[in-house]
Each structure stands twice: as structure tokens, then as C-alpha cells.
Amino acid sequence: MSAPEPRTAREMLELGRTFLARKGVEGARREAELVVAHALGLDRLGLFLALERPLARDEIARGRELLTRRGKHEPAAYLTGRREFYGRTFHVGPGVLVPRPETELLVARARARAAGRAGLTLLDLGTGSGCLAVTLALELAGARVTAIDCSARALEYARANAARLQAEVEFLEGDGLAPVAARRFDLVVSNPPYVDPAARATLAPEVREHEPPEALFAPAGRPDHWAEHLARAARALLAPGGSLLVELGFDQAPRLRAALAELGLPLTFTRDLERVERVLEVGPL
Ligand SMILES: C[S@@+](CC[C@H](N)C(=O)[O-])C[C@H]1O[C@@H](n2cnc3c(N)ncnc32)[C@H](O)[C@@H]1O
């Protein structure tokens, strides 16, 4: 970022907003607030209380560095190193998916399915930052939670998040359900990669250029791969009375309804606040 030297937080904010807008960053004002606040070690409210404070040299340098990175469309959560999920802070960075608000619906549905049952066994397939596994370990009384990911980097974040938030989770590295072959669970949750690789160009640069491809793109170019695979495995994977909850992309539900009909399973498609059929629910079996 090469711009005039800001003297106050207000000036840095204004320069940052103009710079990010020029770089095509969406919501440039909000993003500049977030980045400048982080550079100055403040939260958003603190920033507004400190707008007229003169800046130190190292604050200016840090602000410039972070705004330059944001201008290259690095996700804000990678710059701040954290993202809120279901009321808790998860640490994230390059190599792990940033938790999305829509995934909180999986937590709500898992809590509803678990209501009145203590000590459930739960599996989270594709745990990423551990946002689902850790949240459910803390929200469900006595739950015994296992989480799988194929990415060693993601598992480092997940383990650190679990330790910091004091959640007990068994983390396993491996491919799909292989690490838990022959085990059964009362609840299985998954937010698997479901983006069609053919739609790569439609993704925001923050996602396309910076988030890990293995967290985004469905294998073999089939967005429905994991939802179908898990639904077909449900009878072997779920304990009696168990349920499976899988997050879906915006257009998957009609295809899955047709493809899974032959299995004769109890299926529900739960809509999110945008009316998208966001969660495939199988069970209770
Ligand atoms: C969409 S991300 C979800 C991360 C996290 N659960 C969340 O909701 O933010 C999918 C995760 O699945 C993992 N993954 C992809 N393919 C996998 C496989 N074959 N076996 C295990 N994990 C896989 C990725 O590494 C990534 O962390």
C-alpha cells in the first residue's frame, strides 16, 4: 500500500477504505475498520473511541502491512487469526477453512436431535478448525466426540482450539470414514467439501485464492459425493436411534432427494434463514 502517511486512526481508516475499495474488496469500509482495529490492537468500539489519537510509527507500519494483505484478498480472519463460531472464538489461518455462519445450523440441529440424551457418541467428519466438534463437545452434556480430517494442518488448528476452549475431542487423521471403520455413533455431523470445481471462477477471490482446496472442492467434481456417501453408510455408521446431519450447498437437496429415495431412509431437509435447504438429516434410525 503506497499512500500518504496517516497521522491518526481516522486518517488510516479513510486511506484503508479507499485502498480496499480500489482493490475490489467487498464491504471496504467494514473491512478497513476490522483491519485497522486489529493493527492498533483494539476492537471496533475501541477504534471509534481512539479515532483522533496520533499513531506511532510501528502502528502505521503494521496497518500498512495488514491493509496490503487484505488488498490482495487475503481473508480478514487469516489476518486477525480468529473467527467467532456459535459464541466462541476459533483460531484460524492459512490451511484451514474459516468457519461460516451457516454452519451454526448444524450445531442447532445436532442439539435438537440430542435433546434429553446425555453421554452421546458423536463423529465430526472433515473437522477443519474443529468448530463443530469443539462446540458440540462443550454444548452436549457428557458427549464423547471424535473428529476426522485428512489435513494435518487443519488438525493442528483443531487440536489447539480444543485445548484452548477446554473441549475433550478425539482427533484422527485420515481419509473419510476409514479411521473409524466398524465404529458406530449416536450422532454424525459433517460439513464436507461440496463446491463444484467447475464453479471455481464464481467464488470470491478470498475463498478461491486463499482457502484450502481440499476444504472446498467436492471429489471427482461431484458436489453430492459426501452427502450421498454418508447417507449410504448411515445404517452401518449410526447406533440405534442415531442421526446423521450433513451441510449442503444451495442446490443439492433436489438431486439428493431423488438419488437417496431408493434407500428408504427417514430424510429431512432443513432450511436455513435464507430458505436454502442447508442440512440433510437422516434418522433417527
Ligand atoms: C468444508 S471444510 C469444513 C471444516 C469445518 N468442519 C467447518 O465447518 O468449518 C471440509 C473439511 O473436510 C476435510 N476433508 C476433505 N476431504 C476429506 C477426506 N477425504 N477425509 C477427511 N477429511 C476431508 C478438509 O480438510 C476440510 O477441513
Short mmCIF file of N, CA, C and O in Angstrom, two decimals, residues 172-247:
data_model
loop_
_atom_site.label_atom_id
_atom_site.label_comp_id
_atom_site.label_asym_id
_atom_site.label_seq_id
_atom_site.Cartn_x
_atom_site.Cartn_y
_atom_site.Cartn_z
N LEU A 172 -8.57 -37.64 14.78
CA LEU A 172 -7.94 -38.70 13.99
C LEU A 172 -7.64 -38.15 12.60
O LEU A 172 -8.49 -37.50 11.98
N GLU A 173 -6.43 -38.44 12.12
CA GLU A 173 -6.07 -38.02 10.77
C GLU A 173 -6.33 -39.17 9.82
O GLU A 173 -5.94 -40.31 10.11
N GLY A 174 -7.01 -38.91 8.71
CA GLY A 174 -7.25 -39.99 7.76
C GLY A 174 -8.25 -39.60 6.70
O GLY A 174 -8.77 -38.47 6.68
N ASP A 175 -8.55 -40.56 5.85
CA ASP A 175 -9.41 -40.33 4.68
C ASP A 175 -10.83 -40.80 4.97
O ASP A 175 -11.05 -41.99 5.24
N GLY A 176 -11.78 -39.90 4.90
CA GLY A 176 -13.18 -40.25 5.07
C GLY A 176 -13.44 -40.98 6.37
O GLY A 176 -12.90 -40.62 7.43
N LEU A 177 -14.23 -42.05 6.28
CA LEU A 177 -14.61 -42.80 7.49
C LEU A 177 -13.60 -43.87 7.87
O LEU A 177 -13.78 -44.55 8.89
N ALA A 178 -12.52 -44.00 7.07
CA ALA A 178 -11.55 -45.09 7.32
C ALA A 178 -11.05 -45.13 8.77
O ALA A 178 -10.96 -46.22 9.36
N PRO A 179 -10.73 -44.00 9.40
CA PRO A 179 -10.19 -44.07 10.77
C PRO A 179 -11.20 -44.60 11.81
O PRO A 179 -10.79 -44.93 12.92
N VAL A 180 -12.49 -44.66 11.46
CA VAL A 180 -13.48 -45.15 12.45
C VAL A 180 -14.22 -46.37 11.91
O VAL A 180 -15.35 -46.64 12.31
N ALA A 181 -13.56 -47.12 11.00
CA ALA A 181 -14.21 -48.30 10.42
C ALA A 181 -14.72 -49.20 11.54
O ALA A 181 -14.02 -49.40 12.53
N ALA A 182 -15.94 -49.68 11.40
CA ALA A 182 -16.58 -50.62 12.34
C ALA A 182 -17.04 -49.95 13.63
O ALA A 182 -17.56 -50.63 14.52
N ARG A 183 -16.86 -48.64 13.77
CA ARG A 183 -17.41 -47.95 14.96
C ARG A 183 -18.78 -47.35 14.61
O ARG A 183 -19.05 -47.01 13.47
N ARG A 184 -19.63 -47.25 15.64
CA ARG A 184 -20.96 -46.65 15.44
C ARG A 184 -21.11 -45.43 16.34
O ARG A 184 -20.54 -45.39 17.43
N PHE A 185 -21.93 -44.48 15.90
CA PHE A 185 -22.10 -43.22 16.64
C PHE A 185 -23.58 -42.88 16.76
O PHE A 185 -24.38 -43.21 15.89
N ASP A 186 -23.90 -42.18 17.86
CA ASP A 186 -25.29 -41.71 18.03
C ASP A 186 -25.59 -40.53 17.12
O ASP A 186 -26.72 -40.36 16.67
N LEU A 187 -24.57 -39.71 16.90
CA LEU A 187 -24.75 -38.54 16.03
C LEU A 187 -23.53 -38.42 15.13
O LEU A 187 -22.40 -38.53 15.61
N VAL A 188 -23.77 -38.21 13.84
CA VAL A 188 -22.67 -37.92 12.92
C VAL A 188 -22.97 -36.58 12.26
O VAL A 188 -24.08 -36.38 11.73
N VAL A 189 -22.03 -35.66 12.34
CA VAL A 189 -22.20 -34.37 11.67
C VAL A 189 -21.07 -34.20 10.67
O VAL A 189 -19.96 -34.71 10.88
N SER A 190 -21.35 -33.49 9.59
CA SER A 190 -20.29 -33.22 8.62
C SER A 190 -20.63 -31.99 7.78
O SER A 190 -21.77 -31.84 7.33
N ASN A 191 -19.64 -31.14 7.63
CA ASN A 191 -19.71 -30.07 6.63
C ASN A 191 -18.61 -30.40 5.63
O ASN A 191 -17.49 -29.92 5.73
N PRO A 192 -18.94 -31.25 4.66
CA PRO A 192 -17.89 -31.75 3.75
C PRO A 192 -17.64 -30.75 2.62
O PRO A 192 -18.42 -29.82 2.43
N PRO A 193 -16.56 -30.94 1.87
CA PRO A 193 -16.35 -30.08 0.69
C PRO A 193 -17.43 -30.38 -0.34
O PRO A 193 -17.60 -31.53 -0.73
N TYR A 194 -18.18 -29.33 -0.75
CA TYR A 194 -19.27 -29.58 -1.70
C TYR A 194 -19.32 -28.59 -2.86
O TYR A 194 -20.30 -28.51 -3.58
N VAL A 195 -18.25 -27.81 -3.05
CA VAL A 195 -18.24 -26.87 -4.18
C VAL A 195 -17.85 -27.63 -5.44
O VAL A 195 -16.89 -28.42 -5.44
N ASP A 196 -18.61 -27.38 -6.52
CA ASP A 196 -18.28 -27.98 -7.81
C ASP A 196 -17.02 -27.30 -8.35
O ASP A 196 -17.00 -26.08 -8.53
N PRO A 197 -15.96 -28.08 -8.62
CA PRO A 197 -14.73 -27.46 -9.12
C PRO A 197 -14.98 -26.64 -10.39
O PRO A 197 -14.27 -25.66 -10.64
N ALA A 198 -16.02 -26.99 -11.14
CA ALA A 198 -16.33 -26.24 -12.36
C ALA A 198 -16.80 -24.83 -12.03
O ALA A 198 -16.80 -23.94 -12.89
N ALA A 199 -17.23 -24.61 -10.77
CA ALA A 199 -17.74 -23.29 -10.37
C ALA A 199 -16.66 -22.45 -9.69
O ALA A 199 -16.94 -21.40 -9.11
N ARG A 200 -15.41 -22.90 -9.79
CA ARG A 200 -14.30 -22.23 -9.09
C ARG A 200 -14.27 -20.72 -9.38
O ARG A 200 -14.08 -19.90 -8.48
N ALA A 201 -14.46 -20.37 -10.66
CA ALA A 201 -14.34 -18.97 -11.07
C ALA A 201 -15.40 -18.09 -10.42
O ALA A 201 -15.23 -16.87 -10.33
N THR A 202 -16.51 -18.67 -9.95
CA THR A 202 -17.58 -17.87 -9.36
C THR A 202 -17.31 -17.55 -7.88
O THR A 202 -18.02 -16.76 -7.28
N LEU A 203 -16.31 -18.20 -7.30
CA LEU A 203 -16.02 -17.97 -5.88
C LEU A 203 -15.33 -16.63 -5.69
O LEU A 203 -14.59 -16.17 -6.56
N ALA A 204 -15.52 -16.03 -4.52
CA ALA A 204 -14.82 -14.79 -4.19
C ALA A 204 -13.32 -15.09 -4.15
O ALA A 204 -12.92 -16.19 -3.76
N PRO A 205 -12.48 -14.10 -4.55
CA PRO A 205 -11.02 -14.36 -4.54
C PRO A 205 -10.51 -14.75 -3.16
O PRO A 205 -9.57 -15.54 -3.05
N GLU A 206 -11.15 -14.24 -2.10
CA GLU A 206 -10.75 -14.60 -0.73
C GLU A 206 -10.80 -16.12 -0.55
O GLU A 206 -9.95 -16.71 0.12
N VAL A 207 -11.84 -16.72 -1.13
CA VAL A 207 -12.05 -18.16 -0.99
C VAL A 207 -11.18 -18.91 -1.99
O VAL A 207 -10.39 -19.79 -1.64
N ARG A 208 -11.32 -18.51 -3.26
CA ARG A 208 -10.67 -19.21 -4.38
C ARG A 208 -9.15 -19.22 -4.26
O ARG A 208 -8.51 -20.24 -4.49
N GLU A 209 -8.58 -18.08 -3.88
CA GLU A 209 -7.11 -17.95 -3.89
C GLU A 209 -6.47 -18.30 -2.57
O GLU A 209 -5.26 -18.48 -2.50
N HIS A 210 -7.24 -18.35 -1.48
CA HIS A 210 -6.60 -18.45 -0.17
C HIS A 210 -7.04 -19.62 0.70
O HIS A 210 -6.26 -20.08 1.53
N GLU A 211 -8.28 -20.08 0.56
CA GLU A 211 -8.70 -21.17 1.45
C GLU A 211 -8.28 -22.51 0.84
O GLU A 211 -8.10 -22.64 -0.37
N PRO A 212 -8.08 -23.54 1.69
CA PRO A 212 -7.50 -24.79 1.17
C PRO A 212 -8.45 -25.52 0.21
O PRO A 212 -9.62 -25.73 0.54
N PRO A 213 -7.97 -25.89 -0.98
CA PRO A 213 -8.84 -26.54 -1.98
C PRO A 213 -9.50 -27.80 -1.44
O PRO A 213 -10.66 -28.07 -1.76
N GLU A 214 -8.79 -28.56 -0.60
CA GLU A 214 -9.38 -29.82 -0.10
C GLU A 214 -10.57 -29.56 0.81
O GLU A 214 -11.37 -30.45 1.09
N ALA A 215 -10.68 -28.32 1.33
CA ALA A 215 -11.82 -27.98 2.18
C ALA A 215 -13.02 -27.49 1.37
O ALA A 215 -14.13 -27.44 1.86
N LEU A 216 -12.75 -27.14 0.10
CA LEU A 216 -13.80 -26.51 -0.71
C LEU A 216 -14.41 -27.46 -1.73
O LEU A 216 -15.63 -27.59 -1.84
N PHE A 217 -13.52 -28.11 -2.50
CA PHE A 217 -13.99 -28.76 -3.73
C PHE A 217 -14.35 -30.22 -3.54
O PHE A 217 -13.58 -31.00 -2.96
N ALA A 218 -15.53 -30.55 -4.05
CA ALA A 218 -16.03 -31.92 -3.95
C ALA A 218 -15.14 -32.85 -4.77
O ALA A 218 -14.66 -32.47 -5.84
N PRO A 219 -14.92 -34.08 -4.26
CA PRO A 219 -14.06 -35.01 -5.02
C PRO A 219 -14.75 -35.44 -6.31
O PRO A 219 -15.98 -35.50 -6.38
N ALA A 220 -13.93 -35.72 -7.31
CA ALA A 220 -14.39 -36.20 -8.62
C ALA A 220 -15.41 -35.25 -9.25
O ALA A 220 -16.25 -35.68 -10.04
N GLY A 221 -15.36 -33.98 -8.85
CA GLY A 221 -16.28 -33.00 -9.45
C GLY A 221 -17.73 -33.28 -9.13
O GLY A 221 -18.63 -32.80 -9.82
N ARG A 222 -18.00 -34.04 -8.06
CA ARG A 222 -19.39 -34.39 -7.72
C ARG A 222 -19.78 -33.74 -6.39
O ARG A 222 -19.46 -34.28 -5.31
N PRO A 223 -20.48 -32.60 -6.42
CA PRO A 223 -20.84 -31.89 -5.19
C PRO A 223 -21.59 -32.78 -4.18
O PRO A 223 -21.50 -32.57 -2.98
N ASP A 224 -22.33 -33.78 -4.70
CA ASP A 224 -23.15 -34.61 -3.80
C ASP A 224 -22.37 -35.80 -3.23
O ASP A 224 -22.93 -36.59 -2.46
N HIS A 225 -21.10 -35.93 -3.58
CA HIS A 225 -20.35 -37.13 -3.20
C HIS A 225 -20.47 -37.47 -1.71
O HIS A 225 -20.88 -38.58 -1.34
N TRP A 226 -20.11 -36.51 -0.84
CA TRP A 226 -20.04 -36.85 0.59
C TRP A 226 -21.42 -37.06 1.21
O TRP A 226 -21.60 -37.97 2.02
N ALA A 227 -22.40 -36.24 0.83
CA ALA A 227 -23.75 -36.41 1.40
C ALA A 227 -24.28 -37.79 1.03
O ALA A 227 -24.85 -38.52 1.86
N GLU A 228 -24.07 -38.17 -0.23
CA GLU A 228 -24.54 -39.49 -0.69
C GLU A 228 -23.79 -40.61 0.01
O GLU A 228 -24.39 -41.57 0.50
N HIS A 229 -22.48 -40.46 0.07
CA HIS A 229 -21.63 -41.50 0.67
C HIS A 229 -22.04 -41.72 2.14
O HIS A 229 -22.19 -42.87 2.59
N LEU A 230 -22.23 -40.62 2.86
CA LEU A 230 -22.58 -40.74 4.29
C LEU A 230 -23.98 -41.30 4.47
O LEU A 230 -24.22 -42.14 5.35
N ALA A 231 -24.92 -40.87 3.63
CA ALA A 231 -26.29 -41.40 3.74
C ALA A 231 -26.29 -42.91 3.45
O ALA A 231 -26.96 -43.69 4.14
N ARG A 232 -25.53 -43.32 2.46
CA ARG A 232 -25.47 -44.75 2.12
C ARG A 232 -24.79 -45.56 3.22
O ARG A 232 -25.07 -46.74 3.39
N ALA A 233 -23.90 -44.90 3.98
CA ALA A 233 -23.20 -45.60 5.06
C ALA A 233 -23.98 -45.55 6.37
O ALA A 233 -23.59 -46.18 7.36
N ALA A 234 -25.10 -44.79 6.39
CA ALA A 234 -25.78 -44.47 7.66
C ALA A 234 -26.15 -45.71 8.48
O ALA A 234 -25.97 -45.75 9.70
N ARG A 235 -26.68 -46.75 7.81
CA ARG A 235 -27.15 -47.93 8.57
C ARG A 235 -26.00 -48.61 9.30
O ARG A 235 -26.19 -49.16 10.38
N ALA A 236 -24.80 -48.57 8.72
CA ALA A 236 -23.64 -49.20 9.37
C ALA A 236 -22.97 -48.26 10.36
O ALA A 236 -22.31 -48.70 11.30
N LEU A 237 -23.14 -46.96 10.13
CA LEU A 237 -22.38 -45.96 10.89
C LEU A 237 -23.11 -45.50 12.14
O LEU A 237 -22.48 -45.11 13.14
N LEU A 238 -24.46 -45.55 12.10
CA LEU A 238 -25.23 -45.00 13.22
C LEU A 238 -25.63 -46.09 14.21
O LEU A 238 -26.02 -47.19 13.82
N ALA A 239 -25.56 -45.75 15.50
CA ALA A 239 -26.07 -46.63 16.55
C ALA A 239 -27.61 -46.56 16.51
O ALA A 239 -28.17 -45.62 15.93
N PRO A 240 -28.30 -47.54 17.13
CA PRO A 240 -29.78 -47.48 17.14
C PRO A 240 -30.25 -46.13 17.70
O PRO A 240 -29.74 -45.65 18.70
N GLY A 241 -31.21 -45.50 16.98
CA GLY A 241 -31.72 -44.19 17.40
C GLY A 241 -30.84 -43.04 16.93
O GLY A 241 -31.11 -41.88 17.23
N GLY A 242 -29.78 -43.37 16.17
CA GLY A 242 -28.82 -42.34 15.77
C GLY A 242 -29.25 -41.53 14.56
O GLY A 242 -30.14 -41.93 13.80
N SER A 243 -28.60 -40.38 14.38
CA SER A 243 -28.92 -39.48 13.27
C SER A 243 -27.65 -38.96 12.61
O SER A 243 -26.61 -38.82 13.26
N LEU A 244 -27.80 -38.65 11.32
CA LEU A 244 -26.72 -38.08 10.52
C LEU A 244 -27.14 -36.70 10.04
O LEU A 244 -28.28 -36.53 9.56
N LEU A 245 -26.26 -35.72 10.17
CA LEU A 245 -26.56 -34.35 9.73
C LEU A 245 -25.43 -33.86 8.82
O LEU A 245 -24.28 -33.83 9.25
N VAL A 246 -25.78 -33.51 7.59
CA VAL A 246 -24.75 -33.10 6.62
C VAL A 246 -25.11 -31.73 6.04
O VAL A 246 -26.24 -31.54 5.57
N GLU A 247 -24.14 -30.81 6.06
CA GLU A 247 -24.39 -29.50 5.44
C GLU A 247 -24.36 -29.63 3.91
O GLU A 247 -23.54 -30.38 3.36
#
